[in-house]
CSV table of C-alpha atoms and ligand atoms in Angstrom, one decimal:
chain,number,residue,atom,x,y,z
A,1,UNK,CA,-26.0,14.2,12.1
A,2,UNK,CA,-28.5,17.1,12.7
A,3,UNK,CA,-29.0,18.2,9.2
A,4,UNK,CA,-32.0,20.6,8.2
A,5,UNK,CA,-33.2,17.6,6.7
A,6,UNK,CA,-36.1,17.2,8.9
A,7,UNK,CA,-36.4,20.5,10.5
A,8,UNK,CA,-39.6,23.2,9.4
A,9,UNK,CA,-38.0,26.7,9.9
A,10,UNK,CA,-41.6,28.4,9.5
A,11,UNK,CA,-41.1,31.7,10.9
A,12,UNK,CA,-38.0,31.8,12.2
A,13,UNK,CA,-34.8,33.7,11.0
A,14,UNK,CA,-32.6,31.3,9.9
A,15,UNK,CA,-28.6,32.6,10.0
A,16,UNK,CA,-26.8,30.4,7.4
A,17,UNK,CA,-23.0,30.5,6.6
A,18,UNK,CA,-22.7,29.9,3.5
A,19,UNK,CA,-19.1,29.8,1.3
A,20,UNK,CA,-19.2,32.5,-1.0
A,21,UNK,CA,-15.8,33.1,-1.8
A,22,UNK,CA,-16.1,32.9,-5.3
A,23,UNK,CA,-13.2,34.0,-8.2
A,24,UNK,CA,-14.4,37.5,-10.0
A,25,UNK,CA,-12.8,39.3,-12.6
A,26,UNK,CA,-10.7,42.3,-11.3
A,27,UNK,CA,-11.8,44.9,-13.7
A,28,UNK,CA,-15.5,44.1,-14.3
A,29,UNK,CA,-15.8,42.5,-10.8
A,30,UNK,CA,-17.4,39.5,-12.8
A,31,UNK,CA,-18.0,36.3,-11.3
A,32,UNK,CA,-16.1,33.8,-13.2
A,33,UNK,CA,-17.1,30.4,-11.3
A,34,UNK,CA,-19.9,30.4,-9.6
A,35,UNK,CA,-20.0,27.1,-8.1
A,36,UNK,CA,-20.1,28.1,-4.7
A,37,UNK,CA,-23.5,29.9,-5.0
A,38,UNK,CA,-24.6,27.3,-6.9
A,39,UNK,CA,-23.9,24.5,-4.7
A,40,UNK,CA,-25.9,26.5,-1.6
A,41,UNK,CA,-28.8,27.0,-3.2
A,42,UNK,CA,-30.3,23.5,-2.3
A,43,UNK,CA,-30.3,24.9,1.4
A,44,UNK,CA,-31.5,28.7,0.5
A,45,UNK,CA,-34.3,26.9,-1.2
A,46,UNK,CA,-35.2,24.6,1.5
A,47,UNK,CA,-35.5,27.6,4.0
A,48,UNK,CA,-37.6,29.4,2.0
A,49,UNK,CA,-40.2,26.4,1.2
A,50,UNK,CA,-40.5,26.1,5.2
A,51,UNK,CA,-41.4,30.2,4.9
A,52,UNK,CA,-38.3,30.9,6.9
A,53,UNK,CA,-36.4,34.4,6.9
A,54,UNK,CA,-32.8,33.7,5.5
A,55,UNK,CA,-29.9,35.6,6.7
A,56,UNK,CA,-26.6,34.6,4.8
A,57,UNK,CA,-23.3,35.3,6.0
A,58,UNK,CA,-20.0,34.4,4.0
A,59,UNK,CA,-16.3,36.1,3.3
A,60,UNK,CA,-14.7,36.7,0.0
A,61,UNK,CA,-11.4,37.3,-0.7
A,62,UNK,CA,-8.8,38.5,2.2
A,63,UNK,CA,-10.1,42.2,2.7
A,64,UNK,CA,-7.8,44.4,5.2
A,65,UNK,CA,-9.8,44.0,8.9
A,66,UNK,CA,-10.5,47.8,8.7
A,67,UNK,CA,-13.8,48.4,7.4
A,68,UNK,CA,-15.7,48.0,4.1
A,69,UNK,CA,-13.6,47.8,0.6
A,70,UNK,CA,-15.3,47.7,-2.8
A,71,UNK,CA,-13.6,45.3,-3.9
A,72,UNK,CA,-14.2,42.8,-1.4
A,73,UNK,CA,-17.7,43.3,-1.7
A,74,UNK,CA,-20.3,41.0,-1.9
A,75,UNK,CA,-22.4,42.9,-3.8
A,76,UNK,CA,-22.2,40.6,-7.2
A,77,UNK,CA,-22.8,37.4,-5.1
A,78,UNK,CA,-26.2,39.7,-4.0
A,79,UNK,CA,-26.9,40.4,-7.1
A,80,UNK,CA,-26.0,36.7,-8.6
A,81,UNK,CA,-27.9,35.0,-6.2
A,82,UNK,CA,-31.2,37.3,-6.9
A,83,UNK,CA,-31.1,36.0,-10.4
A,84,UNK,CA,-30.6,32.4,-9.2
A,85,UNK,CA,-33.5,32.7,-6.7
A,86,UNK,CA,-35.7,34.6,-8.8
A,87,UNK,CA,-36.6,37.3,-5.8
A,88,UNK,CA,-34.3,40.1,-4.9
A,89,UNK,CA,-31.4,39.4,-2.4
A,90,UNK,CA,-31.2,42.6,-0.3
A,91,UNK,CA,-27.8,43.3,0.8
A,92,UNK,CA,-27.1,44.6,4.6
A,93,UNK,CA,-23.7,46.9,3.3
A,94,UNK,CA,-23.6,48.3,6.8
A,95,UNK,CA,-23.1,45.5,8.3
A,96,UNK,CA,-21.5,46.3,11.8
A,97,UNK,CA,-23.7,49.5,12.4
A,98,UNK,CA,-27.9,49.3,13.6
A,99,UNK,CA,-29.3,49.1,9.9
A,100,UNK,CA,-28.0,45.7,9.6
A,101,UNK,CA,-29.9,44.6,12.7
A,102,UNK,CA,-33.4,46.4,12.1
A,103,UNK,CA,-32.9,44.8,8.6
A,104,UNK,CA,-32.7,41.2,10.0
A,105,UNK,CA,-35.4,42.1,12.6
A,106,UNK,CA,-37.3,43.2,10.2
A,107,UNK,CA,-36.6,40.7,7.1
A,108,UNK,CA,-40.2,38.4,6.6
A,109,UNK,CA,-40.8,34.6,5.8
A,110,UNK,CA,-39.9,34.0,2.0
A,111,UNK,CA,-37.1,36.8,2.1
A,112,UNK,CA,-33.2,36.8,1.9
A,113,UNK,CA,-30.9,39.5,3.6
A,114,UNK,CA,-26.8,38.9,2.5
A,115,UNK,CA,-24.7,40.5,4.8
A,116,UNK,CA,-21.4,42.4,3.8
A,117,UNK,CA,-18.4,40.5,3.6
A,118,UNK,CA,-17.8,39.7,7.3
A,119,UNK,CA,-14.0,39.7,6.8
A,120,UNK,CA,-14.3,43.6,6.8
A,121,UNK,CA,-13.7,43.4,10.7
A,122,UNK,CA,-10.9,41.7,12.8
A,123,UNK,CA,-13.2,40.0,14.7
A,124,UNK,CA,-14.5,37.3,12.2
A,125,UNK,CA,-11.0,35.6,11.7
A,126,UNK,CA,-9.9,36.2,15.3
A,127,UNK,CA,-13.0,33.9,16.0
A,128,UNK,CA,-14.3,36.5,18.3
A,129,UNK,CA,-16.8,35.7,20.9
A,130,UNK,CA,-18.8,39.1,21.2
A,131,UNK,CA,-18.7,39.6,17.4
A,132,UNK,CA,-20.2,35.7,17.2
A,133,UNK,CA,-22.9,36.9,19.4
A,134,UNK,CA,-23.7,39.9,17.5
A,135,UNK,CA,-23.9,37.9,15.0
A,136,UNK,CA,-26.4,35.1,16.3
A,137,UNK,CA,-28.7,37.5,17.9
A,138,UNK,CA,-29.7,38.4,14.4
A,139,UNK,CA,-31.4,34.9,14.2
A,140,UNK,CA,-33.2,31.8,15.6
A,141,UNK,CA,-31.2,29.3,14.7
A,142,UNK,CA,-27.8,28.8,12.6
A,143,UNK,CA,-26.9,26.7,9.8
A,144,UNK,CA,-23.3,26.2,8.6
A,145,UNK,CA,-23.3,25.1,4.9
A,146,UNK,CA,-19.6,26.7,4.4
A,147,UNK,CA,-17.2,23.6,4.1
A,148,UNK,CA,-14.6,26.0,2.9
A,149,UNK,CA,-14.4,27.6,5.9
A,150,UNK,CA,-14.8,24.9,8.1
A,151,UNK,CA,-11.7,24.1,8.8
A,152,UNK,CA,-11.0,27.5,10.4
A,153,UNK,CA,-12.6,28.4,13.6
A,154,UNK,CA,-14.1,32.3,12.9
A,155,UNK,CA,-16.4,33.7,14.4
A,156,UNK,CA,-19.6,32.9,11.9
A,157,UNK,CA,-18.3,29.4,11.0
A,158,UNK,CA,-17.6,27.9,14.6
A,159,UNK,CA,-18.3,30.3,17.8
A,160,UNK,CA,-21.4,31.3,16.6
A,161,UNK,CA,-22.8,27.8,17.4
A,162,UNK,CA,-22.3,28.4,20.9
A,163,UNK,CA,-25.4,30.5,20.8
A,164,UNK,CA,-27.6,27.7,19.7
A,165,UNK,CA,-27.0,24.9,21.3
A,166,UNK,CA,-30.7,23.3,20.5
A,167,UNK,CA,-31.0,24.8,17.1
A,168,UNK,CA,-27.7,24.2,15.3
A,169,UNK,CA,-27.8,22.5,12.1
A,170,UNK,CA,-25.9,21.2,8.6
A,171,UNK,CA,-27.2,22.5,5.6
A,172,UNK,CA,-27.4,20.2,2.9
A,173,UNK,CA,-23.7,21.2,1.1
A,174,UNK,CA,-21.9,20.5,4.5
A,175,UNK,CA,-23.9,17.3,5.1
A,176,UNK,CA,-23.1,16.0,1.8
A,177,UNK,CA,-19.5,16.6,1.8
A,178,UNK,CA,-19.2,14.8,5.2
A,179,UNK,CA,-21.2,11.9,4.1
A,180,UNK,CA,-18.6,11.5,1.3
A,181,UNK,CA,-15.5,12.0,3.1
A,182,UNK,CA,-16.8,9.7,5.9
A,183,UNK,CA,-17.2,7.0,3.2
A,184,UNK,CA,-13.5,7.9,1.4
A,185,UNK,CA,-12.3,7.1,5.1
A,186,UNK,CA,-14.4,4.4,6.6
A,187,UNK,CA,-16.5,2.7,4.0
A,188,UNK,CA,-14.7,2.8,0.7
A,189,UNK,CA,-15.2,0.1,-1.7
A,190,UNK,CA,-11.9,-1.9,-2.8
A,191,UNK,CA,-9.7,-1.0,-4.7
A,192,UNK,CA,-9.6,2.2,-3.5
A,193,UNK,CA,-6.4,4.5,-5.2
A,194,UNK,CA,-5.6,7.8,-4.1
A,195,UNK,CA,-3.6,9.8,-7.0
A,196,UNK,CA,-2.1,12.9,-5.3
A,197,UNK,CA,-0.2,15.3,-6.9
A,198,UNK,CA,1.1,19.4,-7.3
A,199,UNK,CA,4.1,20.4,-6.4
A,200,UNK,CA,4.9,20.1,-2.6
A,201,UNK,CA,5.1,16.8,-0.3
A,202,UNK,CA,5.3,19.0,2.8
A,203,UNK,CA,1.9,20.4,2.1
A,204,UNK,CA,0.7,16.7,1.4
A,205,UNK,CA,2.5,14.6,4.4
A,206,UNK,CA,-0.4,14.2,6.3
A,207,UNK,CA,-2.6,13.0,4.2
A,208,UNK,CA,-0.6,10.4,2.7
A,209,UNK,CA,0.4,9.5,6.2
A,210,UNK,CA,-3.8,9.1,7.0
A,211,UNK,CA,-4.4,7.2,3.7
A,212,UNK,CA,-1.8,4.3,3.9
A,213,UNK,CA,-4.1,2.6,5.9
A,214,UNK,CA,-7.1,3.2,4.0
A,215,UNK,CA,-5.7,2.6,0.2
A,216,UNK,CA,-4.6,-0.4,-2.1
A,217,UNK,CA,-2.8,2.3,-5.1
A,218,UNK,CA,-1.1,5.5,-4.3
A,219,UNK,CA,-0.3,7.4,-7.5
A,220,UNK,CA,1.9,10.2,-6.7
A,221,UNK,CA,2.3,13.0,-9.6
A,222,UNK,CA,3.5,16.5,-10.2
A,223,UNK,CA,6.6,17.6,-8.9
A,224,UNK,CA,6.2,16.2,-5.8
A,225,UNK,CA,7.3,12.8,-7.2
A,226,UNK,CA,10.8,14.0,-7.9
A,227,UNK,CA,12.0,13.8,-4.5
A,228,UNK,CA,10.5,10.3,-4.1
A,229,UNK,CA,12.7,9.9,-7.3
A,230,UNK,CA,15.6,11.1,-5.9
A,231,UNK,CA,15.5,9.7,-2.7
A,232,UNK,CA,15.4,6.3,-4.5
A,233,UNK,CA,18.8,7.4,-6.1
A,234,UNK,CA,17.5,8.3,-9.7
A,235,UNK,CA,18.5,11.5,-11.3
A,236,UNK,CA,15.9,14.4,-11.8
A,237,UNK,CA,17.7,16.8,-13.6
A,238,UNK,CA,16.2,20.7,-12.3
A,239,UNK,CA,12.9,19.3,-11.5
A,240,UNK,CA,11.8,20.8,-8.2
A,241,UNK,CA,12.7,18.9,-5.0
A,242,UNK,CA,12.1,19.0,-1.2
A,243,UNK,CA,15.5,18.2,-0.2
A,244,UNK,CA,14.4,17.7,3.4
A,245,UNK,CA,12.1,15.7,2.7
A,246,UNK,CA,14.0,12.6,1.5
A,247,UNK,CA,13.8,10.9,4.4
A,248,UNK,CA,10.1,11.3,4.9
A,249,UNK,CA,9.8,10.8,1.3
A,250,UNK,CA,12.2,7.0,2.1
A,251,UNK,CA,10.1,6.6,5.6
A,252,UNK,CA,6.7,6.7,3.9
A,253,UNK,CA,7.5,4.2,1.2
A,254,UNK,CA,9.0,2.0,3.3
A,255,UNK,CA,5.7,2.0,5.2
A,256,UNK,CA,3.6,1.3,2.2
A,257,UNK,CA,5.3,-1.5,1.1
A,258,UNK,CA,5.0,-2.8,5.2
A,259,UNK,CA,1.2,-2.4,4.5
A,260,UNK,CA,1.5,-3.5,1.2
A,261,UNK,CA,0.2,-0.5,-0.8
A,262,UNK,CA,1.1,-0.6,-4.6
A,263,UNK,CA,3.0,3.0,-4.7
A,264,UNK,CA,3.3,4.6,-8.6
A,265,UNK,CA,5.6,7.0,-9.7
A,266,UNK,CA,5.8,8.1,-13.2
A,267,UNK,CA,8.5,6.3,-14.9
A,268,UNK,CA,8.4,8.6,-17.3
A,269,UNK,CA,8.9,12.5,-17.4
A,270,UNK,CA,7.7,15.1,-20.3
A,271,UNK,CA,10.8,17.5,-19.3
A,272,UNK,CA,11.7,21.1,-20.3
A,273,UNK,CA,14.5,23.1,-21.2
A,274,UNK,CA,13.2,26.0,-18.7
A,275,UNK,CA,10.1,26.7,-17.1
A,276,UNK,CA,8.2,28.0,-19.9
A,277,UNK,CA,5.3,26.4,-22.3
A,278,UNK,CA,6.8,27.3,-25.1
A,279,UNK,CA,10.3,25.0,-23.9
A,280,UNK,CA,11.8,22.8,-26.3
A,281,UNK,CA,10.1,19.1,-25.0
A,282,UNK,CA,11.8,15.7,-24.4
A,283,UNK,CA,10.3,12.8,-22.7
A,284,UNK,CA,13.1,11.2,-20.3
A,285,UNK,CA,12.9,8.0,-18.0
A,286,UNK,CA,12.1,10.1,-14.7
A,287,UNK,CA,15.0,8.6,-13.2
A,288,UNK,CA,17.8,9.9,-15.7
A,289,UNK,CA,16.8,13.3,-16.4
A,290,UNK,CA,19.7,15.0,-17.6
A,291,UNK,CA,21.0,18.1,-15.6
A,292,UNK,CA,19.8,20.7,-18.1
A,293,UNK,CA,16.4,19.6,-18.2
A,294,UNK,CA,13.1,20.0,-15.6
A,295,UNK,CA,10.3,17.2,-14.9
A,296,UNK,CA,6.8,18.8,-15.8
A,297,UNK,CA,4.4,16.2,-16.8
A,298,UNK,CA,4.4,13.0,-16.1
A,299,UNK,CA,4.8,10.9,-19.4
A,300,UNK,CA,3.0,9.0,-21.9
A,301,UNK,CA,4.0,5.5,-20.9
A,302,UNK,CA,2.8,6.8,-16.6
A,303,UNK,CA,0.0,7.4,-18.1
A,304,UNK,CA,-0.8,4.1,-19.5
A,305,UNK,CA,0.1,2.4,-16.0
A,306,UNK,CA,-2.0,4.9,-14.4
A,307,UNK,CA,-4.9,4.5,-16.4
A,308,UNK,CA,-5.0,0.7,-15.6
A,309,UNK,CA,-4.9,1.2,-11.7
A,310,UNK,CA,-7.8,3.7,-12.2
A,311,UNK,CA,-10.0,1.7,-14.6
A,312,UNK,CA,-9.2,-1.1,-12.0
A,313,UNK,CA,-10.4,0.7,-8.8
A,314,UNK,CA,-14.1,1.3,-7.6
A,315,UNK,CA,-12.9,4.2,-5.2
A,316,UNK,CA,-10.9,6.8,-6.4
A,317,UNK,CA,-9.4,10.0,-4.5
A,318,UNK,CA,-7.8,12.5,-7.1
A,319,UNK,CA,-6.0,15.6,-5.6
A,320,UNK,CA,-3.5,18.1,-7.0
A,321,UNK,CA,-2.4,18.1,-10.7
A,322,UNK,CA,0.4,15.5,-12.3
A,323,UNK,CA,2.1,18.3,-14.3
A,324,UNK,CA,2.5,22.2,-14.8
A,325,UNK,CA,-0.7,22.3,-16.1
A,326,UNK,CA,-1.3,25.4,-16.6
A,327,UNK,CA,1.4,25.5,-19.4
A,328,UNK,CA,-0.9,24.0,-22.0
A,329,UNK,CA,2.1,22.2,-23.5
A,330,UNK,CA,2.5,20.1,-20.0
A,331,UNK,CA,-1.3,19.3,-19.1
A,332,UNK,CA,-2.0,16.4,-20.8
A,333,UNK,CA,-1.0,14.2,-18.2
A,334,UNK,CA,-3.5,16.0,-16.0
A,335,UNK,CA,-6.3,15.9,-18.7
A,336,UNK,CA,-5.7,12.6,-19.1
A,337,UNK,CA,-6.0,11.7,-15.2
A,338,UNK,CA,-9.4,13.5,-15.0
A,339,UNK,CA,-10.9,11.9,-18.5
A,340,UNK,CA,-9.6,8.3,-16.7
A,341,UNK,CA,-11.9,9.0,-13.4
A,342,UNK,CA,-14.3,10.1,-15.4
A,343,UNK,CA,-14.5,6.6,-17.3
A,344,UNK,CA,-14.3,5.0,-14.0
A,345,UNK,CA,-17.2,6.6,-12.9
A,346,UNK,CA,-18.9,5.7,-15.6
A,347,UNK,CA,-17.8,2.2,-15.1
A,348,UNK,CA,-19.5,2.3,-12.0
A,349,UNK,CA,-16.3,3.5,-9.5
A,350,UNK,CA,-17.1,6.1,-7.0
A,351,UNK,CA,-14.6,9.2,-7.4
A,352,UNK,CA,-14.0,12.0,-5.3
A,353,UNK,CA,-11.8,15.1,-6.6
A,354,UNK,CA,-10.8,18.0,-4.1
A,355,UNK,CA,-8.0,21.0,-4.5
A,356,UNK,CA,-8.4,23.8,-7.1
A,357,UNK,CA,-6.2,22.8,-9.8
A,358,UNK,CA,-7.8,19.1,-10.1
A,359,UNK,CA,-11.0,21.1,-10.2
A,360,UNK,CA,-10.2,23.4,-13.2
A,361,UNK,CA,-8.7,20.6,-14.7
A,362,UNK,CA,-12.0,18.7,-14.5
A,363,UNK,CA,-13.8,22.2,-16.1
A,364,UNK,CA,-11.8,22.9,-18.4
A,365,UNK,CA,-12.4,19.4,-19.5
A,366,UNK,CA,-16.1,19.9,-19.1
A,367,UNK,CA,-16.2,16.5,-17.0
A,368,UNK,CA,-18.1,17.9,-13.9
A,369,UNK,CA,-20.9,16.1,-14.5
A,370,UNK,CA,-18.9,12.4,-14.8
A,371,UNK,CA,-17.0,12.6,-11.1
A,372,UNK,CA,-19.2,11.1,-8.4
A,373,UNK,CA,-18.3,14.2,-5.9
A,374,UNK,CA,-15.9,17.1,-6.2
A,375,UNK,CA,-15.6,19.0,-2.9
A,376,UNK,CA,-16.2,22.2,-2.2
A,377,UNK,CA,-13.4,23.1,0.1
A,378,UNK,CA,-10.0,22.5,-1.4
A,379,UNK,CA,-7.6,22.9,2.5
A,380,UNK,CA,-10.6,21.7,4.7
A,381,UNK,CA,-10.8,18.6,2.2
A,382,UNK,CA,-7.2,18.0,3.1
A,383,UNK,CA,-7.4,18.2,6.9
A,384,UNK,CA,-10.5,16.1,7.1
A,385,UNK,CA,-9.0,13.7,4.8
A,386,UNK,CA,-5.7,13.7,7.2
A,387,UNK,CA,-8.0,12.9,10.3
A,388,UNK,CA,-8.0,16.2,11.5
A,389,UNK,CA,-11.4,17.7,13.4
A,390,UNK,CA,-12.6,20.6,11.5
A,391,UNK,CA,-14.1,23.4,13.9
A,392,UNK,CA,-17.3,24.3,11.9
A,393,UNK,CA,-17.8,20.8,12.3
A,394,UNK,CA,-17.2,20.0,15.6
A,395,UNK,CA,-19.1,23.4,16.4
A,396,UNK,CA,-22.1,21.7,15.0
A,397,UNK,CA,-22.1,18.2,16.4
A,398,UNK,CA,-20.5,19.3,19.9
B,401,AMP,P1,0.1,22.4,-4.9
B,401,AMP,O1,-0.1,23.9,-4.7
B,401,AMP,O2,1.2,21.8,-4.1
B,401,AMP,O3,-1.2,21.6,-4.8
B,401,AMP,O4,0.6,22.2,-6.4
B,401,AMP,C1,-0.1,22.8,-7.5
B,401,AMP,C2,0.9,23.3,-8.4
B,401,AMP,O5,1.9,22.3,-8.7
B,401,AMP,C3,0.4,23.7,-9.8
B,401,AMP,O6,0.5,25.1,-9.9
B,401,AMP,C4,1.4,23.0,-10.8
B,401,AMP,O7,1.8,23.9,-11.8
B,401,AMP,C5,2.5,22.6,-9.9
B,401,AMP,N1,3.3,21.5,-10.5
B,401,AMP,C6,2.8,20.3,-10.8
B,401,AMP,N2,3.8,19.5,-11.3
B,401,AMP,C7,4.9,20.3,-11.3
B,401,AMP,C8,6.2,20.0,-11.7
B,401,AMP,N3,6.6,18.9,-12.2
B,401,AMP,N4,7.1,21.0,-11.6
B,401,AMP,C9,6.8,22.2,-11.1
B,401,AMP,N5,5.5,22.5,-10.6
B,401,AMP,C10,4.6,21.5,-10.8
């Protein structure tokens, strides 16, 4: 893999793409996570040491296509990322127009130029080529460290390679998350369980599809266990369901148990009386939920099975939540998934967590610091997880 690893970038202007979609708050325009910046910062720092110029390039949000927009700028992650470094990050807010070039002709070793949020023109998502090449004629050599973005082929985070077909690299955020999805996939340690949950299976078929082969325990959890429920026969009440999905749902199980992979449902439901936190709350089997009540945690006796699969495996995949977590009333099945990998981990198992809502799950439970890797890039997780080739990747290695 050709990684800036052993690369000096001394003098050169180094175009990195870096992920820098980051949540802010609407009023104050606030970060709120800034995990993203964070996580690049090994890279940034790198480039610097070597006495490189750094240009960074990144999208936030999903601006119009027609031209800058306030509040798609990237003017906190500038300012955010000043503080972090400790030397000012000079923003290039006119981006598409000759500043922005004399600015990255003229940007020195030991500096950093941001430029505006590139999703302010069409041609960034319509992966287009002259708009790559304006882009790459503003450096020496490209880096992607966006795994976010790398499963979409735009202009800045899989054309743009085309332009340097000697001096094309992985910064260290992109490297790492490959190394650990290419161990998930090919060199995980047994038992290996995949819990997957939220709410669809359609959004989730491929994946399972790419881990039968891979996995000793699935856990599935969150609503998209009812229609595994249902197809089975048992009764689920108003807990959502993918009625045409039955027979995938009937297809894939029968597969598992040809490979002979343990598959866990919850056998038990904490249901609701409507969609609503504040619903009264019975715990049902999941399989006789009575008409007038919803699935929306998985239960407390799951749980315990769960918790011994987990605390039994040394490789453990966690993505998408087990209930309606963000009703604080049904998130303890959730809360309890994540403080279980965490213990594994601790145990000695090596955990991977991927997908938002696992993710804020894991903050809100302040258990960052115990998973062995949680990925940047919740979708391109997903498709490199279902075998698929991610075009910032291929960009890179092709
Ligand atoms: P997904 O977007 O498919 O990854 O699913 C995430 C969403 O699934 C979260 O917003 C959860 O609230 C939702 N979810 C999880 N379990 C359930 C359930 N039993 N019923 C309805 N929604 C659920």
């Amino acid at each position: 893999m050709k990684t800036i690893q052993d690369q000096n970038f001394a003098n050169q202007k180094v175009l990195v793409r870096c992920d820098f979609n980051v949540p802010l708050n609407k009023e104050t325009r606030e970060i709120t996570d800034d995990t993203r910046i964070r996580e690049s910062l090994p890279t940034i720092k790198k480039l610097l040491a070597d006495g490189a110029a750094v240009i960074l390039m990144s999208h936030l949000g999903r601006p119009s296509e027609t031209g800058f927009e306030e509040k798609f700028s990237l003017k906190p992650v500038a300012e955010h990322l000043s503080q972090l470094l400790g030397i000012n990050v000079k923003l290039a807010e006119d981006i598409f127009e000759g500043k922005t070039i004399e600015n990255a002709k003229s940007s020195k070793p030991g500096e950093v130029l941001l430029l505006e949020n590139l999703r302010f023109l069409p041609g960034e998502q319509k992966g287009d080529v002259a708009f790559a090449k304006y882009l790459a004629d503003l450096g020496d050599s490209y880096v992607n460290d966006a795994f976010g973005t790398a499963h979409r082929a735009h202009a800045s985070t899989a054309v743009i390679a085309q332009f340097f077909p000697d001096k094309k690299y992985f910064g260290f955020l992109l490297a790492n998350e490959i190394k650990n999805l290419e161990k998930l996939l090919h060199y995980a340690e047994k038992p290996f369980t995949a819990i997957i949950g939220g709410s669809k299976i359609s959004s989730k078929i491929d994946i399972l599809k790419n881990l039968i082969p891979r996995v000793d325990n699935i856990i599935i959890g969150g609503g998209m266990g009812y229609t595994f429920i249902k197809a089975m026969g048992g009764e689920i009440g108003l807990s959502i369901c993918e009625d045409d999905k039955l027979d995938f749902a009937r297809d894939i199980m029968k597969e598992m148990e040809e490979k002979g992979v343990k598959f866990y449902l919850p056998i038990d439901a904490v249901c609701g009386d409507k969609f609503d936190n504040n619903a009264n709350i019975k715990v049902f089997p999941s399989n006789a939920i009575p008409s007038d009540w919803e699935g929306m945690d998985a239960g407390p006796e799951s749980i315990k099975i769960f918790e011994n699969v987990i605390l039994s495996s040394k490789t453990i995949l966690w993505n998408g939540p087990l209930g309606v977590f963000e009703f604080e009333n049904f998130g303890h099945g959730t809360t309890a998934i994540a403080k279980t990998v965490a213990a594994a981990t601790k145990n000695g198992a090596f955990s991977a967590v991927g997908g938002g809502d696992s993710i804020s799950a894991i903050n809100q439970n302040k258990l960052a610091d115990q998973m062995s890797y949680i990925s940047t890039g919740g979708g391109a997780m997903l498709e490199y997880l279902e075998g698929k080739t991610l075009p910032g990747i291929a960009a890179i290695l092709n």
